[in-house]
Amino acid sequence: MKKLLLSFVFASMILANSWANAAADLEVNTPAISAIKASMQKRHNQLSPFYASGAIGLTQDGLIAVKDASAVPLKDRGGLNGLVSAENADRAKLYKEIATGNGHPEWQGDVQNTFAARWIDKAQSGWFYQNAGAWVKK
Amino acid sequence: MYKNIGLLILATSLAACVTINIYFPAAAAEKAADKIIDEVWQLKDGKKVPVDNPTVAPSEKPVEAPVEVPAK
């Protein structure tokens, strides 16, 4: 009888382990996340030349910032600022949605940090990113 | 006695569940981030943004192409 109970303990441990594996994926296919992704994807076509010219760059906290407004004609600067703030609003929403969508609002900061590193890693060469407060060309 | 073992089982299962949920799944988050970034920047799906192509494109001849013929 004791043996039986012991094997039950092991079985439940194995089961718990497989739950851990099942929980190892983050859910990122909620309607809210898909909507943010679509909005960001659309905006990226407009942002792309600004990344390439160095007008904007990736920050260390997973957002973007205007790096060199003089790389943009004066008449377009207002539009550029609008694009940057819209992008940052979407990114902040994205990090929040991933955390809350997985039942852990407190993960938002960790999600943001993870994205910060991945955006920079996947950035094209020639783009700028922030490192310890300084702009670096990739 | 059996009551104690029952409690132990409950405690282990609960501990396991709590452990799973408290820690931030860093590897899973990286995977999720990669997937989302690929989509937002359209890095995969054969729609690669042709920004750094000019440096790759001017290779004169596709020398390696004929080598790929399958040996029957």
mmCIF file with all atom_site columns, C-alpha atoms in Angstrom:
data_model
loop_
_atom_site.group_PDB
_atom_site.id
_atom_site.type_symbol
_atom_site.label_atom_id
_atom_site.label_alt_id
_atom_site.label_comp_id
_atom_site.label_asym_id
_atom_site.label_entity_id
_atom_site.label_seq_id
_atom_site.pdbx_PDB_ins_code
_atom_site.Cartn_x
_atom_site.Cartn_y
_atom_site.Cartn_z
_atom_site.occupancy
_atom_site.B_iso_or_equiv
_atom_site.pdbx_formal_charge
_atom_site.auth_seq_id
_atom_site.auth_comp_id
_atom_site.auth_asym_id
_atom_site.auth_atom_id
_atom_site.pdbx_PDB_model_num
ATOM 1   C CA . MET A 1 1   ? 0.000  0.000  0.000   1.00 0.00 ? 1   MET A CA 1
ATOM 2   C CA . LYS A 1 2   ? 2.814  2.327  0.891   1.00 0.00 ? 2   LYS A CA 1
ATOM 3   C CA . LYS A 1 3   ? 4.515  1.444  -2.376  1.00 0.00 ? 3   LYS A CA 1
ATOM 4   C CA . LEU A 1 4   ? 1.380  2.282  -4.251  1.00 0.00 ? 4   LEU A CA 1
ATOM 5   C CA . LEU A 1 5   ? 1.156  5.658  -2.622  1.00 0.00 ? 5   LEU A CA 1
ATOM 6   C CA . LEU A 1 6   ? 4.816  6.306  -3.300  1.00 0.00 ? 6   LEU A CA 1
ATOM 7   C CA . SER A 1 7   ? 4.378  5.528  -6.967  1.00 0.00 ? 7   SER A CA 1
ATOM 8   C CA . PHE A 1 8   ? 1.439  7.889  -6.978  1.00 0.00 ? 8   PHE A CA 1
ATOM 9   C CA . VAL A 1 9   ? 3.689  10.621 -5.647  1.00 0.00 ? 9   VAL A CA 1
ATOM 10  C CA . PHE A 1 10  ? 6.129  9.963  -8.479  1.00 0.00 ? 10  PHE A CA 1
ATOM 11  C CA . ALA A 1 11  ? 3.347  9.897  -11.024 1.00 0.00 ? 11  ALA A CA 1
ATOM 12  C CA . SER A 1 12  ? 2.037  13.213 -9.840  1.00 0.00 ? 12  SER A CA 1
ATOM 13  C CA . MET A 1 13  ? 5.532  14.668 -9.996  1.00 0.00 ? 13  MET A CA 1
ATOM 14  C CA . ILE A 1 14  ? 5.927  13.505 -13.574 1.00 0.00 ? 14  ILE A CA 1
ATOM 15  C CA . LEU A 1 15  ? 2.545  14.934 -14.406 1.00 0.00 ? 15  LEU A CA 1
ATOM 16  C CA . ALA A 1 16  ? 3.489  18.240 -12.807 1.00 0.00 ? 16  ALA A CA 1
ATOM 17  C CA . ASN A 1 17  ? 6.636  18.210 -14.894 1.00 0.00 ? 17  ASN A CA 1
ATOM 18  C CA . SER A 1 18  ? 4.684  17.790 -18.091 1.00 0.00 ? 18  SER A CA 1
ATOM 19  C CA . TRP A 1 19  ? 2.457  20.675 -17.053 1.00 0.00 ? 19  TRP A CA 1
ATOM 20  C CA . ALA A 1 20  ? 5.618  22.714 -16.745 1.00 0.00 ? 20  ALA A CA 1
ATOM 21  C CA . ASN A 1 21  ? 6.523  21.811 -20.310 1.00 0.00 ? 21  ASN A CA 1
ATOM 22  C CA . ALA A 1 22  ? 3.057  22.603 -21.559 1.00 0.00 ? 22  ALA A CA 1
ATOM 23  C CA . ALA A 1 23  ? 3.222  25.955 -19.840 1.00 0.00 ? 23  ALA A CA 1
ATOM 24  C CA . ALA A 1 24  ? 6.616  26.644 -21.421 1.00 0.00 ? 24  ALA A CA 1
ATOM 25  C CA . ASP A 1 25  ? 5.008  28.341 -24.393 1.00 0.00 ? 25  ASP A CA 1
ATOM 26  C CA . LEU A 1 26  ? 3.678  31.844 -24.138 1.00 0.00 ? 26  LEU A CA 1
ATOM 27  C CA . GLU A 1 27  ? 0.314  32.482 -25.697 1.00 0.00 ? 27  GLU A CA 1
ATOM 28  C CA . VAL A 1 28  ? 0.730  35.220 -28.288 1.00 0.00 ? 28  VAL A CA 1
ATOM 29  C CA . ASN A 1 29  ? -2.233 34.593 -30.534 1.00 0.00 ? 29  ASN A CA 1
ATOM 30  C CA . THR A 1 30  ? -4.905 36.535 -28.723 1.00 0.00 ? 30  THR A CA 1
ATOM 31  C CA . PRO A 1 31  ? -7.021 38.912 -30.828 1.00 0.00 ? 31  PRO A CA 1
ATOM 32  C CA . ALA A 1 32  ? -5.546 41.908 -28.993 1.00 0.00 ? 32  ALA A CA 1
ATOM 33  C CA . ILE A 1 33  ? -1.976 40.851 -29.786 1.00 0.00 ? 33  ILE A CA 1
ATOM 34  C CA . SER A 1 34  ? -2.822 40.111 -33.417 1.00 0.00 ? 34  SER A CA 1
ATOM 35  C CA . ALA A 1 35  ? -4.354 43.568 -33.805 1.00 0.00 ? 35  ALA A CA 1
ATOM 36  C CA . ILE A 1 36  ? -1.266 45.265 -32.351 1.00 0.00 ? 36  ILE A CA 1
ATOM 37  C CA . LYS A 1 37  ? 1.000  43.176 -34.578 1.00 0.00 ? 37  LYS A CA 1
ATOM 38  C CA . ALA A 1 38  ? -0.965 44.141 -37.694 1.00 0.00 ? 38  ALA A CA 1
ATOM 39  C CA . SER A 1 39  ? -0.798 47.806 -36.760 1.00 0.00 ? 39  SER A CA 1
ATOM 40  C CA . MET A 1 40  ? 2.950  47.615 -36.166 1.00 0.00 ? 40  MET A CA 1
ATOM 41  C CA . GLN A 1 41  ? 3.556  45.692 -39.361 1.00 0.00 ? 41  GLN A CA 1
ATOM 42  C CA . LYS A 1 42  ? 1.761  48.363 -41.360 1.00 0.00 ? 42  LYS A CA 1
ATOM 43  C CA . ARG A 1 43  ? 3.667  51.162 -39.648 1.00 0.00 ? 43  ARG A CA 1
ATOM 44  C CA . HIS A 1 44  ? 6.983  49.437 -40.239 1.00 0.00 ? 44  HIS A CA 1
ATOM 45  C CA . ASN A 1 45  ? 6.874  50.284 -43.949 1.00 0.00 ? 45  ASN A CA 1
ATOM 46  C CA . GLN A 1 46  ? 6.916  53.950 -42.981 1.00 0.00 ? 46  GLN A CA 1
ATOM 47  C CA . LEU A 1 47  ? 9.502  53.526 -40.225 1.00 0.00 ? 47  LEU A CA 1
ATOM 48  C CA . SER A 1 48  ? 11.904 51.397 -42.238 1.00 0.00 ? 48  SER A CA 1
ATOM 49  C CA . PRO A 1 49  ? 13.611 54.271 -44.147 1.00 0.00 ? 49  PRO A CA 1
ATOM 50  C CA . PHE A 1 50  ? 14.021 56.197 -40.892 1.00 0.00 ? 50  PHE A CA 1
ATOM 51  C CA . TYR A 1 51  ? 15.826 53.263 -39.279 1.00 0.00 ? 51  TYR A CA 1
ATOM 52  C CA . ALA A 1 52  ? 18.088 53.060 -42.322 1.00 0.00 ? 52  ALA A CA 1
ATOM 53  C CA . SER A 1 53  ? 18.912 56.779 -42.350 1.00 0.00 ? 53  SER A CA 1
ATOM 54  C CA . GLY A 1 54  ? 19.620 56.856 -38.625 1.00 0.00 ? 54  GLY A CA 1
ATOM 55  C CA . ALA A 1 55  ? 16.777 59.266 -37.930 1.00 0.00 ? 55  ALA A CA 1
ATOM 56  C CA . ILE A 1 56  ? 15.438 56.794 -35.405 1.00 0.00 ? 56  ILE A CA 1
ATOM 57  C CA . GLY A 1 57  ? 16.903 53.914 -33.461 1.00 0.00 ? 57  GLY A CA 1
ATOM 58  C CA . LEU A 1 58  ? 16.072 51.130 -31.048 1.00 0.00 ? 58  LEU A CA 1
ATOM 59  C CA . THR A 1 59  ? 16.257 51.921 -27.363 1.00 0.00 ? 59  THR A CA 1
ATOM 60  C CA . GLN A 1 60  ? 17.498 49.624 -24.633 1.00 0.00 ? 60  GLN A CA 1
ATOM 61  C CA . ASP A 1 61  ? 14.041 49.284 -23.175 1.00 0.00 ? 61  ASP A CA 1
ATOM 62  C CA . GLY A 1 62  ? 12.357 47.814 -26.226 1.00 0.00 ? 62  GLY A CA 1
ATOM 63  C CA . LEU A 1 63  ? 11.020 51.055 -27.664 1.00 0.00 ? 63  LEU A CA 1
ATOM 64  C CA . ILE A 1 64  ? 12.211 53.389 -30.404 1.00 0.00 ? 64  ILE A CA 1
ATOM 65  C CA . ALA A 1 65  ? 13.371 56.989 -30.248 1.00 0.00 ? 65  ALA A CA 1
ATOM 66  C CA . VAL A 1 66  ? 14.294 59.832 -32.565 1.00 0.00 ? 66  VAL A CA 1
ATOM 67  C CA . LYS A 1 67  ? 18.071 59.754 -32.796 1.00 0.00 ? 67  LYS A CA 1
ATOM 68  C CA . ASP A 1 68  ? 18.817 62.392 -35.398 1.00 0.00 ? 68  ASP A CA 1
ATOM 69  C CA . ALA A 1 69  ? 15.899 64.514 -36.522 1.00 0.00 ? 69  ALA A CA 1
ATOM 70  C CA . SER A 1 70  ? 18.194 66.390 -38.922 1.00 0.00 ? 70  SER A CA 1
ATOM 71  C CA . ALA A 1 71  ? 18.297 63.254 -41.086 1.00 0.00 ? 71  ALA A CA 1
ATOM 72  C CA . VAL A 1 72  ? 14.697 64.060 -41.942 1.00 0.00 ? 72  VAL A CA 1
ATOM 73  C CA . PRO A 1 73  ? 13.482 67.082 -43.936 1.00 0.00 ? 73  PRO A CA 1
ATOM 74  C CA . LEU A 1 74  ? 11.949 69.727 -41.691 1.00 0.00 ? 74  LEU A CA 1
ATOM 75  C CA . LYS A 1 75  ? 8.483  69.250 -43.132 1.00 0.00 ? 75  LYS A CA 1
ATOM 76  C CA . ASP A 1 76  ? 8.491  65.545 -42.229 1.00 0.00 ? 76  ASP A CA 1
ATOM 77  C CA . ARG A 1 77  ? 9.647  65.885 -38.639 1.00 0.00 ? 77  ARG A CA 1
ATOM 78  C CA . GLY A 1 78  ? 6.198  66.278 -37.177 1.00 0.00 ? 78  GLY A CA 1
ATOM 79  C CA . GLY A 1 79  ? 5.125  63.118 -38.931 1.00 0.00 ? 79  GLY A CA 1
ATOM 80  C CA . LEU A 1 80  ? 8.200  61.314 -37.683 1.00 0.00 ? 80  LEU A CA 1
ATOM 81  C CA . ASN A 1 81  ? 7.461  62.192 -34.064 1.00 0.00 ? 81  ASN A CA 1
ATOM 82  C CA . GLY A 1 82  ? 3.890  61.027 -34.501 1.00 0.00 ? 82  GLY A CA 1
ATOM 83  C CA . LEU A 1 83  ? 5.079  57.722 -35.961 1.00 0.00 ? 83  LEU A CA 1
ATOM 84  C CA . VAL A 1 84  ? 7.524  57.172 -33.113 1.00 0.00 ? 84  VAL A CA 1
ATOM 85  C CA . SER A 1 85  ? 4.961  57.818 -30.398 1.00 0.00 ? 85  SER A CA 1
ATOM 86  C CA . ALA A 1 86  ? 2.367  55.644 -32.113 1.00 0.00 ? 86  ALA A CA 1
ATOM 87  C CA . GLU A 1 87  ? 4.927  52.842 -32.430 1.00 0.00 ? 87  GLU A CA 1
ATOM 88  C CA . ASN A 1 88  ? 5.920  53.149 -28.786 1.00 0.00 ? 88  ASN A CA 1
ATOM 89  C CA . ALA A 1 89  ? 2.300  53.103 -27.686 1.00 0.00 ? 89  ALA A CA 1
ATOM 90  C CA . ASP A 1 90  ? 1.788  49.890 -29.678 1.00 0.00 ? 90  ASP A CA 1
ATOM 91  C CA . ARG A 1 91  ? 4.934  48.312 -28.273 1.00 0.00 ? 91  ARG A CA 1
ATOM 92  C CA . ALA A 1 92  ? 3.958  49.132 -24.695 1.00 0.00 ? 92  ALA A CA 1
ATOM 93  C CA . LYS A 1 93  ? 0.512  47.670 -25.352 1.00 0.00 ? 93  LYS A CA 1
ATOM 94  C CA . LEU A 1 94  ? 2.066  44.576 -26.902 1.00 0.00 ? 94  LEU A CA 1
ATOM 95  C CA . TYR A 1 95  ? 4.254  43.875 -23.856 1.00 0.00 ? 95  TYR A CA 1
ATOM 96  C CA . LYS A 1 96  ? 1.331  44.427 -21.557 1.00 0.00 ? 96  LYS A CA 1
ATOM 97  C CA . GLU A 1 97  ? -0.982 42.190 -23.579 1.00 0.00 ? 97  GLU A CA 1
ATOM 98  C CA . ILE A 1 98  ? 1.540  39.335 -23.654 1.00 0.00 ? 98  ILE A CA 1
ATOM 99  C CA . ALA A 1 99  ? 1.926  39.509 -19.875 1.00 0.00 ? 99  ALA A CA 1
ATOM 100 C CA . THR A 1 100 ? -1.773 39.817 -19.070 1.00 0.00 ? 100 THR A CA 1
ATOM 101 C CA . GLY A 1 101 ? -2.770 37.390 -21.825 1.00 0.00 ? 101 GLY A CA 1
ATOM 102 C CA . ASN A 1 102 ? -0.690 34.747 -20.061 1.00 0.00 ? 102 ASN A CA 1
ATOM 103 C CA . GLY A 1 103 ? -2.199 35.561 -16.693 1.00 0.00 ? 103 GLY A CA 1
ATOM 104 C CA . HIS A 1 104 ? 0.869  37.347 -15.334 1.00 0.00 ? 104 HIS A CA 1
ATOM 105 C CA . PRO A 1 105 ? 0.660  41.141 -15.542 1.00 0.00 ? 105 PRO A CA 1
ATOM 106 C CA . GLU A 1 106 ? 3.830  41.266 -13.448 1.00 0.00 ? 106 GLU A CA 1
ATOM 107 C CA . TRP A 1 107 ? 5.773  39.766 -16.356 1.00 0.00 ? 107 TRP A CA 1
ATOM 108 C CA . GLN A 1 108 ? 5.373  42.938 -18.411 1.00 0.00 ? 108 GLN A CA 1
ATOM 109 C CA . GLY A 1 109 ? 8.825  44.253 -17.523 1.00 0.00 ? 109 GLY A CA 1
ATOM 110 C CA . ASP A 1 110 ? 10.468 40.912 -18.289 1.00 0.00 ? 110 ASP A CA 1
ATOM 111 C CA . VAL A 1 111 ? 8.626  40.662 -21.591 1.00 0.00 ? 111 VAL A CA 1
ATOM 112 C CA . GLN A 1 112 ? 9.766  44.168 -22.470 1.00 0.00 ? 112 GLN A CA 1
ATOM 113 C CA . ASN A 1 113 ? 13.398 43.372 -21.613 1.00 0.00 ? 113 ASN A CA 1
ATOM 114 C CA . THR A 1 114 ? 13.275 40.201 -23.688 1.00 0.00 ? 114 THR A CA 1
ATOM 115 C CA . PHE A 1 115 ? 11.911 42.096 -26.671 1.00 0.00 ? 115 PHE A CA 1
ATOM 116 C CA . ALA A 1 116 ? 14.480 44.870 -26.231 1.00 0.00 ? 116 ALA A CA 1
ATOM 117 C CA . ALA A 1 117 ? 17.317 42.396 -26.761 1.00 0.00 ? 117 ALA A CA 1
ATOM 118 C CA . ARG A 1 118 ? 15.576 40.577 -29.617 1.00 0.00 ? 118 ARG A CA 1
ATOM 119 C CA . TRP A 1 119 ? 14.705 43.739 -31.580 1.00 0.00 ? 119 TRP A CA 1
ATOM 120 C CA . ILE A 1 120 ? 18.358 44.785 -31.473 1.00 0.00 ? 120 ILE A CA 1
ATOM 121 C CA . ASP A 1 121 ? 19.559 41.308 -32.358 1.00 0.00 ? 121 ASP A CA 1
ATOM 122 C CA . LYS A 1 122 ? 17.286 41.158 -35.391 1.00 0.00 ? 122 LYS A CA 1
ATOM 123 C CA . ALA A 1 123 ? 17.877 44.742 -36.535 1.00 0.00 ? 123 ALA A CA 1
ATOM 124 C CA . GLN A 1 124 ? 19.461 45.179 -39.944 1.00 0.00 ? 124 GLN A CA 1
ATOM 125 C CA . SER A 1 125 ? 23.057 46.287 -40.142 1.00 0.00 ? 125 SER A CA 1
ATOM 126 C CA . GLY A 1 126 ? 23.299 50.053 -40.397 1.00 0.00 ? 126 GLY A CA 1
ATOM 127 C CA . TRP A 1 127 ? 20.456 50.604 -37.971 1.00 0.00 ? 127 TRP A CA 1
ATOM 128 C CA . PHE A 1 128 ? 21.111 52.330 -34.691 1.00 0.00 ? 128 PHE A CA 1
ATOM 129 C CA . TYR A 1 129 ? 20.470 51.031 -31.216 1.00 0.00 ? 129 TYR A CA 1
ATOM 130 C CA . GLN A 1 130 ? 21.143 52.341 -27.757 1.00 0.00 ? 130 GLN A CA 1
ATOM 131 C CA . ASN A 1 131 ? 23.755 50.773 -25.555 1.00 0.00 ? 131 ASN A CA 1
ATOM 132 C CA . ALA A 1 132 ? 24.454 52.204 -22.100 1.00 0.00 ? 132 ALA A CA 1
ATOM 133 C CA . GLY A 1 133 ? 22.882 55.473 -23.186 1.00 0.00 ? 133 GLY A CA 1
ATOM 134 C CA . ALA A 1 134 ? 24.975 55.867 -26.345 1.00 0.00 ? 134 ALA A CA 1
ATOM 135 C CA . TRP A 1 135 ? 23.855 55.259 -29.921 1.00 0.00 ? 135 TRP A CA 1
ATOM 136 C CA . VAL A 1 136 ? 25.650 52.435 -31.660 1.00 0.00 ? 136 VAL A CA 1
ATOM 137 C CA . LYS A 1 137 ? 25.496 51.611 -35.360 1.00 0.00 ? 137 LYS A CA 1
ATOM 138 C CA . LYS A 1 138 ? 24.868 47.967 -35.970 1.00 0.00 ? 138 LYS A CA 1
ATOM 139 C CA . MET B 2 1   ? -0.217 7.766  8.620   1.00 0.00 ? 1   MET B CA 1
ATOM 140 C CA . TYR B 2 2   ? -1.953 7.654  5.263   1.00 0.00 ? 2   TYR B CA 1
ATOM 141 C CA . LYS B 2 3   ? -3.360 11.038 5.986   1.00 0.00 ? 3   LYS B CA 1
ATOM 142 C CA . ASN B 2 4   ? 0.190  12.359 6.223   1.00 0.00 ? 4   ASN B CA 1
ATOM 143 C CA . ILE B 2 5   ? 1.165  10.842 2.903   1.00 0.00 ? 5   ILE B CA 1
ATOM 144 C CA . GLY B 2 6   ? -1.931 12.332 1.359   1.00 0.00 ? 6   GLY B CA 1
ATOM 145 C CA . LEU B 2 7   ? -0.894 15.711 2.650   1.00 0.00 ? 7   LEU B CA 1
ATOM 146 C CA . LEU B 2 8   ? 2.579  15.194 1.237   1.00 0.00 ? 8   LEU B CA 1
ATOM 147 C CA . ILE B 2 9   ? 1.128  14.430 -2.177  1.00 0.00 ? 9   ILE B CA 1
ATOM 148 C CA . LEU B 2 10  ? -1.003 17.533 -2.033  1.00 0.00 ? 10  LEU B CA 1
ATOM 149 C CA . ALA B 2 11  ? 1.931  19.640 -0.927  1.00 0.00 ? 11  ALA B CA 1
ATOM 150 C CA . THR B 2 12  ? 4.224  18.375 -3.704  1.00 0.00 ? 12  THR B CA 1
ATOM 151 C CA . SER B 2 13  ? 1.616  18.903 -6.398  1.00 0.00 ? 13  SER B CA 1
ATOM 152 C CA . LEU B 2 14  ? 0.825  22.376 -5.120  1.00 0.00 ? 14  LEU B CA 1
ATOM 153 C CA . ALA B 2 15  ? 4.478  23.291 -4.838  1.00 0.00 ? 15  ALA B CA 1
ATOM 154 C CA . ALA B 2 16  ? 5.050  22.099 -8.378  1.00 0.00 ? 16  ALA B CA 1
ATOM 155 C CA . CYS B 2 17  ? 2.173  24.179 -9.691  1.00 0.00 ? 17  CYS B CA 1
ATOM 156 C CA . VAL B 2 18  ? 3.264  27.297 -7.855  1.00 0.00 ? 18  VAL B CA 1
ATOM 157 C CA . THR B 2 19  ? 6.844  26.889 -9.057  1.00 0.00 ? 19  THR B CA 1
ATOM 158 C CA . ILE B 2 20  ? 5.702  26.647 -12.648 1.00 0.00 ? 20  ILE B CA 1
ATOM 159 C CA . ASN B 2 21  ? 3.747  29.841 -12.501 1.00 0.00 ? 21  ASN B CA 1
ATOM 160 C CA . ILE B 2 22  ? 5.951  32.147 -10.509 1.00 0.00 ? 22  ILE B CA 1
ATOM 161 C CA . TYR B 2 23  ? 9.052  32.223 -12.678 1.00 0.00 ? 23  TYR B CA 1
ATOM 162 C CA . PHE B 2 24  ? 9.173  34.147 -15.907 1.00 0.00 ? 24  PHE B CA 1
ATOM 163 C CA . PRO B 2 25  ? 9.668  31.683 -18.805 1.00 0.00 ? 25  PRO B CA 1
ATOM 164 C CA . ALA B 2 26  ? 12.598 33.463 -20.422 1.00 0.00 ? 26  ALA B CA 1
ATOM 165 C CA . ALA B 2 27  ? 13.180 30.943 -23.215 1.00 0.00 ? 27  ALA B CA 1
ATOM 166 C CA . ALA B 2 28  ? 9.511  30.894 -24.166 1.00 0.00 ? 28  ALA B CA 1
ATOM 167 C CA . ALA B 2 29  ? 9.430  34.673 -24.131 1.00 0.00 ? 29  ALA B CA 1
ATOM 168 C CA . GLU B 2 30  ? 12.408 34.824 -26.480 1.00 0.00 ? 30  GLU B CA 1
ATOM 169 C CA . LYS B 2 31  ? 10.725 32.410 -28.833 1.00 0.00 ? 31  LYS B CA 1
ATOM 170 C CA . ALA B 2 32  ? 7.536  34.461 -28.749 1.00 0.00 ? 32  ALA B CA 1
ATOM 171 C CA . ALA B 2 33  ? 9.474  37.687 -29.277 1.00 0.00 ? 33  ALA B CA 1
ATOM 172 C CA . ASP B 2 34  ? 11.308 36.236 -32.277 1.00 0.00 ? 34  ASP B CA 1
ATOM 173 C CA . LYS B 2 35  ? 8.064  35.129 -33.833 1.00 0.00 ? 35  LYS B CA 1
ATOM 174 C CA . ILE B 2 36  ? 6.394  38.497 -33.372 1.00 0.00 ? 36  ILE B CA 1
ATOM 175 C CA . ILE B 2 37  ? 9.429  40.468 -34.561 1.00 0.00 ? 37  ILE B CA 1
ATOM 176 C CA . ASP B 2 38  ? 9.713  38.295 -37.667 1.00 0.00 ? 38  ASP B CA 1
ATOM 177 C CA . GLU B 2 39  ? 6.104  39.084 -38.453 1.00 0.00 ? 39  GLU B CA 1
ATOM 178 C CA . VAL B 2 40  ? 6.249  42.800 -37.711 1.00 0.00 ? 40  VAL B CA 1
ATOM 179 C CA . TRP B 2 41  ? 9.487  43.283 -39.649 1.00 0.00 ? 41  TRP B CA 1
ATOM 180 C CA . GLN B 2 42  ? 8.511  40.667 -42.239 1.00 0.00 ? 42  GLN B CA 1
ATOM 181 C CA . LEU B 2 43  ? 11.827 38.879 -41.889 1.00 0.00 ? 43  LEU B CA 1
ATOM 182 C CA . LYS B 2 44  ? 10.503 35.462 -42.838 1.00 0.00 ? 44  LYS B CA 1
ATOM 183 C CA . ASP B 2 45  ? 7.663  34.295 -45.174 1.00 0.00 ? 45  ASP B CA 1
ATOM 184 C CA . GLY B 2 46  ? 9.848  34.940 -48.240 1.00 0.00 ? 46  GLY B CA 1
ATOM 185 C CA . LYS B 2 47  ? 9.038  38.643 -48.029 1.00 0.00 ? 47  LYS B CA 1
ATOM 186 C CA . LYS B 2 48  ? 12.432 39.746 -46.843 1.00 0.00 ? 48  LYS B CA 1
ATOM 187 C CA . VAL B 2 49  ? 12.844 43.497 -46.917 1.00 0.00 ? 49  VAL B CA 1
ATOM 188 C CA . PRO B 2 50  ? 15.352 44.082 -49.744 1.00 0.00 ? 50  PRO B CA 1
ATOM 189 C CA . VAL B 2 51  ? 17.446 46.695 -47.963 1.00 0.00 ? 51  VAL B CA 1
ATOM 190 C CA . ASP B 2 52  ? 20.818 44.990 -47.729 1.00 0.00 ? 52  ASP B CA 1
ATOM 191 C CA . ASN B 2 53  ? 20.424 43.100 -50.988 1.00 0.00 ? 53  ASN B CA 1
ATOM 192 C CA . PRO B 2 54  ? 22.623 45.359 -53.169 1.00 0.00 ? 54  PRO B CA 1
ATOM 193 C CA . THR B 2 55  ? 25.705 44.092 -51.372 1.00 0.00 ? 55  THR B CA 1
ATOM 194 C CA . VAL B 2 56  ? 24.713 40.480 -51.972 1.00 0.00 ? 56  VAL B CA 1
ATOM 195 C CA . ALA B 2 57  ? 23.145 40.727 -55.411 1.00 0.00 ? 57  ALA B CA 1
ATOM 196 C CA . PRO B 2 58  ? 26.140 41.583 -57.631 1.00 0.00 ? 58  PRO B CA 1
ATOM 197 C CA . SER B 2 59  ? 27.676 38.128 -57.559 1.00 0.00 ? 59  SER B CA 1
ATOM 198 C CA . GLU B 2 60  ? 28.608 37.636 -61.219 1.00 0.00 ? 60  GLU B CA 1
ATOM 199 C CA . LYS B 2 61  ? 27.746 34.054 -61.998 1.00 0.00 ? 61  LYS B CA 1
ATOM 200 C CA . PRO B 2 62  ? 25.613 31.503 -60.195 1.00 0.00 ? 62  PRO B CA 1
ATOM 201 C CA . VAL B 2 63  ? 28.582 29.146 -60.086 1.00 0.00 ? 63  VAL B CA 1
ATOM 202 C CA . GLU B 2 64  ? 27.188 26.863 -57.443 1.00 0.00 ? 64  GLU B CA 1
ATOM 203 C CA . ALA B 2 65  ? 23.798 26.293 -59.021 1.00 0.00 ? 65  ALA B CA 1
ATOM 204 C CA . PRO B 2 66  ? 24.708 23.463 -61.470 1.00 0.00 ? 66  PRO B CA 1
ATOM 205 C CA . VAL B 2 67  ? 26.439 21.495 -58.709 1.00 0.00 ? 67  VAL B CA 1
ATOM 206 C CA . GLU B 2 68  ? 23.078 20.884 -57.060 1.00 0.00 ? 68  GLU B CA 1
ATOM 207 C CA . VAL B 2 69  ? 21.963 18.361 -59.761 1.00 0.00 ? 69  VAL B CA 1
ATOM 208 C CA . PRO B 2 70  ? 20.840 15.238 -57.956 1.00 0.00 ? 70  PRO B CA 1
ATOM 209 C CA . ALA B 2 71  ? 23.002 12.216 -58.700 1.00 0.00 ? 71  ALA B CA 1
ATOM 210 C CA . LYS B 2 72  ? 20.711 9.449  -59.866 1.00 0.00 ? 72  LYS B CA 1
#
